[in-house]
Amino acid sequence: MTDSTQRTTAIILAAGLGTRMKSRLPKALHRLGNQPMINHLITTAREVFDDIVVVTGPDMPALEEAVHPYRTVTQVERLGTAHAASTARELFGTGDVAILYADNPLITAETMKRLLAARQEGASLALLGMRPSEPGRYGRIVEEQGRVTKIVEFKDATEEERRIPLCNAGVMCAGAEDFRNWLANVHNDNAQGEYYLTDVVEMAAQNGAVICVEAAEAELAGVNSRAELAQAEATLQNRLRDAAMDAGVTLVAPETVFFSTDTLLEADVTIEPNVFFGPGVTVRTGALIRAFSHLEGCEVGEGAMIGPYARLRPGTLCGAHSHVGNFVELKNVELGEGAKANHLTYLGDASVGAATNVGAGTITCNYDGVFKHRTTIGERAFIGSDSILVAPVTIGDDALIAAGSVITQDVPAGDLAFGRAQQTLKTGRGIQIKQSLKARKEQG
């Protein structure tokens, strides 16, 4: 960071429609790690730069909302990257300015710092480059004696220039006043009739050294299609998995676990294969998340065991050493310390006390078609299998609910509740019905 008179600024170009994405959604809002890709870039940029400005296109209120509270400017006409950057020139400030792209979401803070350092060490302009395995249609960086002389867009490049392996990632950094002057002199006499930001490189080379800072292809590759979005997701997931394991988390089959960028896992957590973490999940130390579980907006306490095949929905808090078993779904539930719901159960809008056992097939009926209602179960209670708890209802501490009960009224602490229909026996009637059915089957 710099002093208040020389604040650094990141300008993020995000006005692209993403035609190749074949989507009504602005390209910058397509998601990686369960958040818009532009938010990845903003999160990283704010580690490095003092100010952030986002250039949006017209009629993109959702994008403006996603980047709030950062300032935005609108590129009314999409006339190229230099035109987009020029739209924000009044917000460049007085220090160094970096031009970033929303569709390059995986640039690391370390690389941004190297770019800024190259500029502050004397380069008139610093830019990012890469050596992709398939250079394809990337612009080529032309160098002489280690200094960049120009960038040639693929459509305007000669055959010799297209053989250059060093490719432009689009990101560049220079002093604010220099950038303003260069942008004012960019013209659109090229194959596309657009104002290319890359044209400032030749201008900068006339004023001083232009330095290329190289980074890995996976970090700098752009996202312009669904296939490239999937590749970026794979890169991000590998980063998140490595970070989790470095922090002391055991991933039994790392390649099968899907994280959100805000997933928080403490040391000594174990994750079995094929687990999905949606946004807003925290898992405390020593917890075990078993295979094929889905977690979102929840917290799992120390030493708890979740799954296999469990679903934890938003608002759920599983206390320390609690158990949530196979085919159990919890939504907006507080499951107390040591409480168990081990089989085939749905609990919604409920509080379950410590050491309570919820039997297989239990359901809290929390929705009446209009309103949600809460079920409160005390500590050390036992809820028999196939019980239906019709909310709002309260089950006291140490209460016992008989299997197969439908509970519509509160159960005081320590009481036993039956809510079954009366059983009736018809002597010999069972065999008569079976014989009748067999006869009908034989008759077709």
XYZ file of C-alpha atoms in Angstrom:
444
model
C 0.000 0.000 0.000
C 1.080 3.622 -0.505
C 0.581 6.909 1.293
C -2.626 8.919 0.886
C -1.163 11.128 -1.866
C -0.082 8.213 -4.064
C -2.862 5.676 -3.649
C -2.775 2.677 -5.964
C -5.914 1.847 -7.914
C -7.192 -1.331 -9.559
C -9.551 -0.776 -12.492
C -11.525 -3.952 -13.222
C -13.053 -4.177 -16.692
C -16.346 -6.071 -16.394
C -18.622 -4.724 -19.135
C -18.416 -7.852 -21.303
C -21.639 -9.595 -22.246
C -20.023 -12.988 -22.526
C -21.471 -13.888 -25.911
C -19.565 -17.175 -26.015
C -21.046 -18.115 -22.634
C -24.462 -18.153 -24.353
C -26.054 -16.657 -21.264
C -28.246 -13.737 -20.285
C -26.075 -13.320 -17.214
C -23.148 -10.869 -17.484
C -19.946 -12.837 -17.870
C -18.474 -11.410 -14.666
C -21.345 -12.892 -12.636
C -20.794 -16.502 -13.664
C -19.760 -18.396 -10.571
C -16.549 -20.009 -9.390
C -16.404 -21.650 -5.994
C -20.005 -20.556 -5.412
C -19.423 -16.838 -5.867
C -19.337 -14.549 -8.938
C -15.957 -14.666 -10.619
C -15.525 -10.898 -10.297
C -15.699 -11.216 -6.520
C -12.654 -13.491 -6.585
C -10.707 -10.752 -8.329
C -11.980 -8.040 -5.978
C -11.076 -10.114 -2.913
C -7.527 -10.522 -4.211
C -7.142 -6.945 -5.469
C -8.093 -5.411 -2.149
C -5.080 -7.177 -0.575
C -2.804 -5.222 -2.911
C -4.439 -1.947 -4.015
C -5.829 0.992 -2.059
C -8.821 1.632 -4.325
C -10.946 -0.505 -6.636
C -13.161 0.701 -9.495
C -15.319 -1.582 -11.654
C -16.257 -0.728 -15.246
C -19.690 -2.178 -16.020
C -21.865 -2.182 -19.108
C -25.260 -0.539 -19.460
C -28.227 -2.226 -17.765
C -26.165 -4.356 -15.380
C -27.756 -3.633 -11.982
C -27.024 -7.146 -10.725
C -23.321 -6.654 -11.414
C -23.295 -3.272 -9.670
C -24.994 -4.867 -6.676
C -22.486 -7.745 -6.616
C -19.473 -5.384 -6.443
C -20.965 -2.988 -3.890
C -19.578 -0.974 -2.063
C -16.854 -0.418 -4.659
C -17.265 2.394 -7.138
C -18.542 1.663 -10.641
C -18.571 3.505 -13.968
C -20.541 2.521 -17.052
C -19.088 1.888 -20.502
C -22.160 2.836 -22.532
C -20.678 1.725 -25.867
C -18.440 -1.339 -26.032
C -15.674 -0.009 -28.265
C -12.742 -2.012 -26.956
C -10.551 -2.425 -23.899
C -8.845 0.977 -24.153
C -12.250 2.617 -24.408
C -13.411 0.709 -21.307
C -10.328 1.762 -19.326
C -10.719 5.350 -20.504
C -14.259 5.376 -19.117
C -12.732 5.205 -15.630
C -9.834 7.633 -16.208
C -11.257 10.272 -13.855
C -11.013 7.720 -11.031
C -7.410 6.698 -11.691
C -6.179 8.769 -8.756
C -2.592 9.971 -8.517
C -0.594 6.795 -7.900
C -0.078 3.653 -9.924
C -3.035 2.122 -11.776
C -3.497 -1.524 -12.762
C -6.017 -2.573 -15.397
C -7.530 -5.966 -14.544
C -10.210 -8.082 -16.210
C -13.205 -9.709 -14.549
C -12.728 -12.764 -16.759
C -9.199 -13.307 -15.343
C -10.473 -14.171 -11.851
C -7.664 -16.392 -10.544
C -4.718 -13.988 -10.512
C -3.054 -14.298 -7.119
C -2.136 -11.478 -4.764
C 1.519 -12.509 -5.106
C 1.411 -11.953 -8.878
C -0.354 -8.602 -8.465
C 2.365 -7.547 -6.003
C 5.091 -8.584 -8.460
C 3.391 -6.516 -11.166
C 3.169 -3.476 -8.904
C 6.768 -3.938 -7.758
C 8.050 -4.054 -11.355
C 6.333 -0.760 -12.026
C 7.575 0.858 -8.816
C 11.133 -0.300 -9.527
C 11.291 1.967 -12.554
C 9.351 0.478 -15.468
C 7.183 2.977 -17.331
C 4.696 0.130 -17.702
C 4.571 -3.422 -16.351
C 2.357 -6.133 -17.805
C 1.530 -9.772 -17.210
C 2.461 -12.476 -19.688
C 2.272 -16.247 -19.891
C 3.467 -19.127 -22.052
C 0.334 -21.244 -22.637
C 0.623 -24.770 -23.982
C -1.632 -23.683 -26.853
C -1.146 -19.942 -27.535
C -4.178 -19.934 -29.841
C -5.644 -16.475 -30.371
C -3.886 -14.656 -27.543
C -2.059 -11.436 -28.387
C 1.716 -11.886 -28.671
C 4.299 -9.972 -26.638
C 7.190 -8.753 -28.789
C 10.465 -8.260 -26.867
C 13.934 -6.973 -27.681
C 16.772 -7.535 -25.212
C 14.379 -8.317 -22.369
C 12.260 -5.206 -22.921
C 8.767 -5.278 -24.390
C 8.411 -3.222 -27.557
C 4.785 -3.943 -28.445
C 1.844 -6.326 -28.207
C 0.284 -7.578 -31.403
C -3.315 -8.806 -31.396
C -3.646 -12.204 -33.030
C -5.838 -10.910 -35.848
C -3.265 -8.265 -36.734
C -0.161 -10.450 -36.247
C 2.097 -11.741 -38.989
C 2.812 -15.471 -39.252
C 6.199 -14.893 -37.620
C 4.628 -12.972 -34.735
C 2.029 -15.711 -34.203
C 4.885 -18.147 -33.516
C 5.955 -16.129 -30.452
C 5.218 -18.265 -27.329
C 4.951 -15.344 -24.890
C 1.327 -14.219 -24.744
C -0.437 -11.210 -23.314
C -2.688 -11.739 -20.292
C -4.139 -8.243 -20.663
C -3.214 -6.957 -17.216
C -0.930 -3.933 -17.031
C 0.189 -1.303 -14.557
C 1.495 2.262 -14.976
C 1.376 5.697 -13.427
C -2.062 7.322 -13.484
C -1.057 10.427 -15.458
C 0.860 8.399 -18.049
C -2.118 6.071 -18.490
C -4.475 8.983 -19.075
C -2.175 10.451 -21.718
C -1.661 7.141 -23.517
C -5.365 6.318 -23.571
C -6.131 9.700 -25.120
C -3.868 8.786 -28.049
C -5.168 5.264 -28.780
C -6.789 4.920 -32.229
C -9.037 2.246 -33.738
C -7.263 1.661 -37.055
C -7.134 -2.130 -36.757
C -8.951 -5.202 -38.061
C -11.712 -4.920 -35.466
C -12.123 -1.154 -35.530
C -11.741 -1.124 -31.723
C -9.610 0.829 -29.267
C -7.073 -1.698 -27.984
C -5.491 -1.220 -24.561
C -2.447 -3.052 -25.893
C -1.637 -0.028 -28.085
C -0.379 1.854 -25.038
C 2.586 -0.532 -24.868
C 4.369 1.059 -27.834
C 3.735 4.517 -26.361
C 5.109 3.388 -22.995
C 8.171 1.851 -24.670
C 9.031 5.266 -26.100
C 8.994 6.763 -22.579
C 10.986 4.066 -20.804
C 11.213 0.384 -20.073
C 8.198 -1.911 -20.468
C 8.636 -5.052 -18.366
C 6.771 -8.352 -18.710
C 6.062 -10.198 -15.460
C 5.392 -13.865 -16.239
C 2.956 -16.108 -14.377
C 1.475 -19.573 -14.877
C -1.116 -20.185 -17.570
C -3.613 -21.641 -15.080
C -3.481 -18.392 -13.105
C -3.848 -16.021 -16.046
C -6.061 -17.927 -18.489
C -9.231 -16.043 -19.393
C -12.793 -17.312 -19.006
C -14.777 -16.755 -22.183
C -16.830 -19.944 -22.521
C -18.504 -22.591 -20.380
C -15.593 -24.940 -21.055
C -13.071 -22.332 -19.856
C -15.274 -21.670 -16.818
C -15.064 -25.364 -15.970
C -11.270 -25.285 -16.366
C -11.046 -22.277 -14.047
C -13.244 -24.074 -11.512
C -10.897 -27.061 -11.602
C -7.915 -24.774 -10.991
C -9.677 -23.064 -8.101
C -10.772 -26.341 -6.516
C -7.218 -27.672 -6.623
C -6.040 -24.526 -4.841
C -8.713 -24.869 -2.168
C -7.978 -28.571 -1.640
C -4.246 -27.936 -1.294
C -4.894 -25.106 1.163
C -7.167 -27.342 3.257
C -4.624 -30.152 3.436
C -1.827 -27.697 4.238
C -3.982 -26.495 7.159
C -4.249 -30.010 8.621
C -7.420 -31.340 6.997
C -7.553 -34.928 5.752
C -9.163 -35.336 2.322
C -9.502 -39.048 1.635
C -10.072 -38.459 -2.095
C -9.246 -34.787 -2.725
C -10.317 -34.742 -6.359
C -13.913 -35.636 -5.380
C -14.461 -32.898 -2.769
C -16.007 -29.588 -3.878
C -15.384 -26.439 -1.805
C -16.805 -22.940 -1.766
C -14.284 -20.153 -1.427
C -15.521 -19.347 2.093
C -15.473 -22.934 3.417
C -13.744 -22.937 6.815
C -12.252 -26.224 8.004
C -10.254 -26.454 11.211
C -7.303 -28.795 11.765
C -7.927 -32.536 12.142
C -11.190 -32.485 10.195
C -11.598 -35.546 7.955
C -13.545 -35.380 4.699
C -14.509 -38.599 2.955
C -15.082 -38.824 -0.827
C -17.766 -36.979 -2.799
C -18.644 -34.248 -0.320
C -20.053 -30.876 -1.467
C -19.588 -27.667 0.530
C -21.935 -24.855 -0.443
C -21.454 -21.282 0.789
C -21.163 -20.486 4.476
C -19.905 -23.754 5.991
C -17.704 -24.031 9.080
C -16.413 -27.385 10.364
C -14.697 -27.510 13.739
C -11.680 -29.585 14.709
C -11.954 -33.360 14.812
C -15.240 -33.542 12.902
C -15.805 -36.275 10.326
C -17.804 -35.562 7.170
C -18.626 -38.892 5.609
C -19.099 -39.670 1.928
C -21.767 -38.172 -0.330
C -22.866 -35.460 2.096
C -24.046 -31.969 1.102
C -23.482 -29.010 3.457
C -24.545 -25.386 3.028
C -24.868 -22.441 5.410
C -24.173 -24.532 8.501
C -21.696 -25.168 11.301
C -20.465 -28.587 12.399
C -19.134 -28.753 15.944
C -15.969 -30.297 17.316
C -15.842 -34.062 16.965
C -19.238 -34.295 15.253
C -19.946 -36.964 12.642
C -22.016 -36.138 9.552
C -23.213 -38.655 6.965
C -22.827 -40.604 4.841
C -25.528 -39.217 2.529
C -26.507 -36.408 4.908
C -27.783 -32.984 3.953
C -27.251 -29.936 6.172
C -29.147 -26.869 4.985
C -28.778 -23.181 5.952
C -29.218 -22.231 9.584
C -28.134 -25.589 10.959
C -25.755 -25.900 13.910
C -24.598 -29.379 14.862
C -23.142 -29.344 18.366
C -19.940 -30.997 19.516
C -19.907 -34.791 19.159
C -23.383 -34.868 17.590
C -24.242 -37.479 14.947
C -26.200 -36.940 11.736
C -26.537 -40.169 9.824
C -27.468 -41.500 6.403
C -30.336 -39.863 4.544
C -30.928 -37.299 7.294
C -31.789 -33.722 6.316
C -31.563 -30.784 8.739
C -32.796 -27.278 7.936
C -32.483 -24.400 10.409
C -31.843 -26.837 13.250
C -29.862 -26.560 16.465
C -28.662 -30.067 17.270
C -27.296 -30.155 20.812
C -24.033 -31.614 22.038
C -24.009 -35.378 21.661
C -27.488 -35.473 20.110
C -28.129 -38.059 17.397
C -30.322 -38.322 14.320
C -28.867 -41.357 12.620
C -31.339 -42.576 9.995
C -33.880 -41.408 7.417
C -35.031 -38.272 9.230
C -36.135 -34.741 8.357
C -35.796 -32.036 11.013
C -36.746 -28.498 10.000
C -36.988 -25.362 12.159
C -36.173 -27.290 15.316
C -34.071 -27.231 18.462
C -32.826 -30.573 19.767
C -31.280 -30.711 23.221
C -28.027 -32.339 24.264
C -27.868 -36.165 24.305
C -31.308 -36.547 22.699
C -31.813 -39.472 20.303
C -34.067 -38.994 17.292
C -35.232 -42.317 15.837
C -35.347 -43.380 12.189
C -38.069 -41.895 10.027
C -38.884 -38.988 12.344
C -40.307 -35.844 10.736
C -40.922 -32.371 12.092
C -43.925 -30.940 10.254
C -42.751 -27.331 10.251
C -44.773 -25.816 7.386
C -48.527 -25.360 7.263
C -48.598 -24.074 3.695
C -48.239 -20.435 4.750
C -46.097 -20.178 7.897
C -43.096 -22.002 9.330
C -43.392 -23.276 12.925
C -40.741 -24.466 15.356
C -40.307 -27.735 17.209
C -38.408 -27.698 20.509
C -37.044 -30.946 21.942
C -35.330 -30.956 25.319
C -32.246 -32.740 26.553
C -31.899 -36.532 26.876
C -35.251 -37.091 25.173
C -35.924 -40.203 23.090
C -37.974 -39.817 19.913
C -39.156 -43.220 18.697
C -38.906 -44.241 15.064
C -41.483 -42.961 12.569
C -42.677 -40.212 14.876
C -44.358 -37.147 13.365
C -43.982 -33.962 15.392
C -46.530 -31.392 14.237
C -45.161 -27.914 14.985
C -45.446 -25.798 16.969
C -44.793 -28.329 19.691
C -42.423 -28.748 22.640
C -41.008 -32.033 23.956
C -39.572 -31.717 27.453
C -36.299 -33.004 28.890
C -36.115 -36.786 29.378
C -39.454 -37.301 27.569
C -40.064 -40.462 25.570
C -42.125 -40.517 22.385
C -43.387 -43.956 21.420
C -42.535 -45.199 17.941
C -45.071 -44.371 15.260
C -46.642 -41.507 17.213
C -48.181 -38.354 15.794
C -47.544 -35.628 18.363
C -49.693 -32.496 18.176
C -49.512 -31.326 21.784
C -46.658 -30.439 24.118
C -45.110 -33.300 26.100
C -43.948 -32.373 29.624
C -40.484 -33.295 30.869
C -40.091 -36.945 31.799
C -43.452 -38.031 30.304
C -44.169 -40.869 27.891
C -46.355 -39.911 24.921
C -48.342 -42.255 22.642
C -49.950 -40.791 19.581
C -50.946 -43.920 17.684
C -54.270 -45.017 16.254
C -55.778 -47.923 18.220
C -54.750 -51.331 16.853
C -57.638 -53.663 15.872
C -57.365 -57.424 15.236
C -59.678 -59.403 12.884
C -59.218 -63.109 13.603
C -58.408 -65.138 10.467
C -59.116 -62.212 8.167
C -55.529 -61.946 6.937
C -55.408 -65.365 5.297
C -58.872 -64.819 3.776
C -57.726 -61.626 2.050
C -54.578 -63.304 0.731
C -56.585 -66.228 -0.715
C -59.076 -63.827 -2.293
C -56.290 -61.829 -3.950
C -54.603 -64.971 -5.275
C -57.882 -66.146 -6.781
C -58.396 -62.800 -8.519
C -54.840 -62.936 -9.893
C -55.426 -66.445 -11.314
C -58.593 -65.185 -12.991
C -56.639 -62.422 -14.685
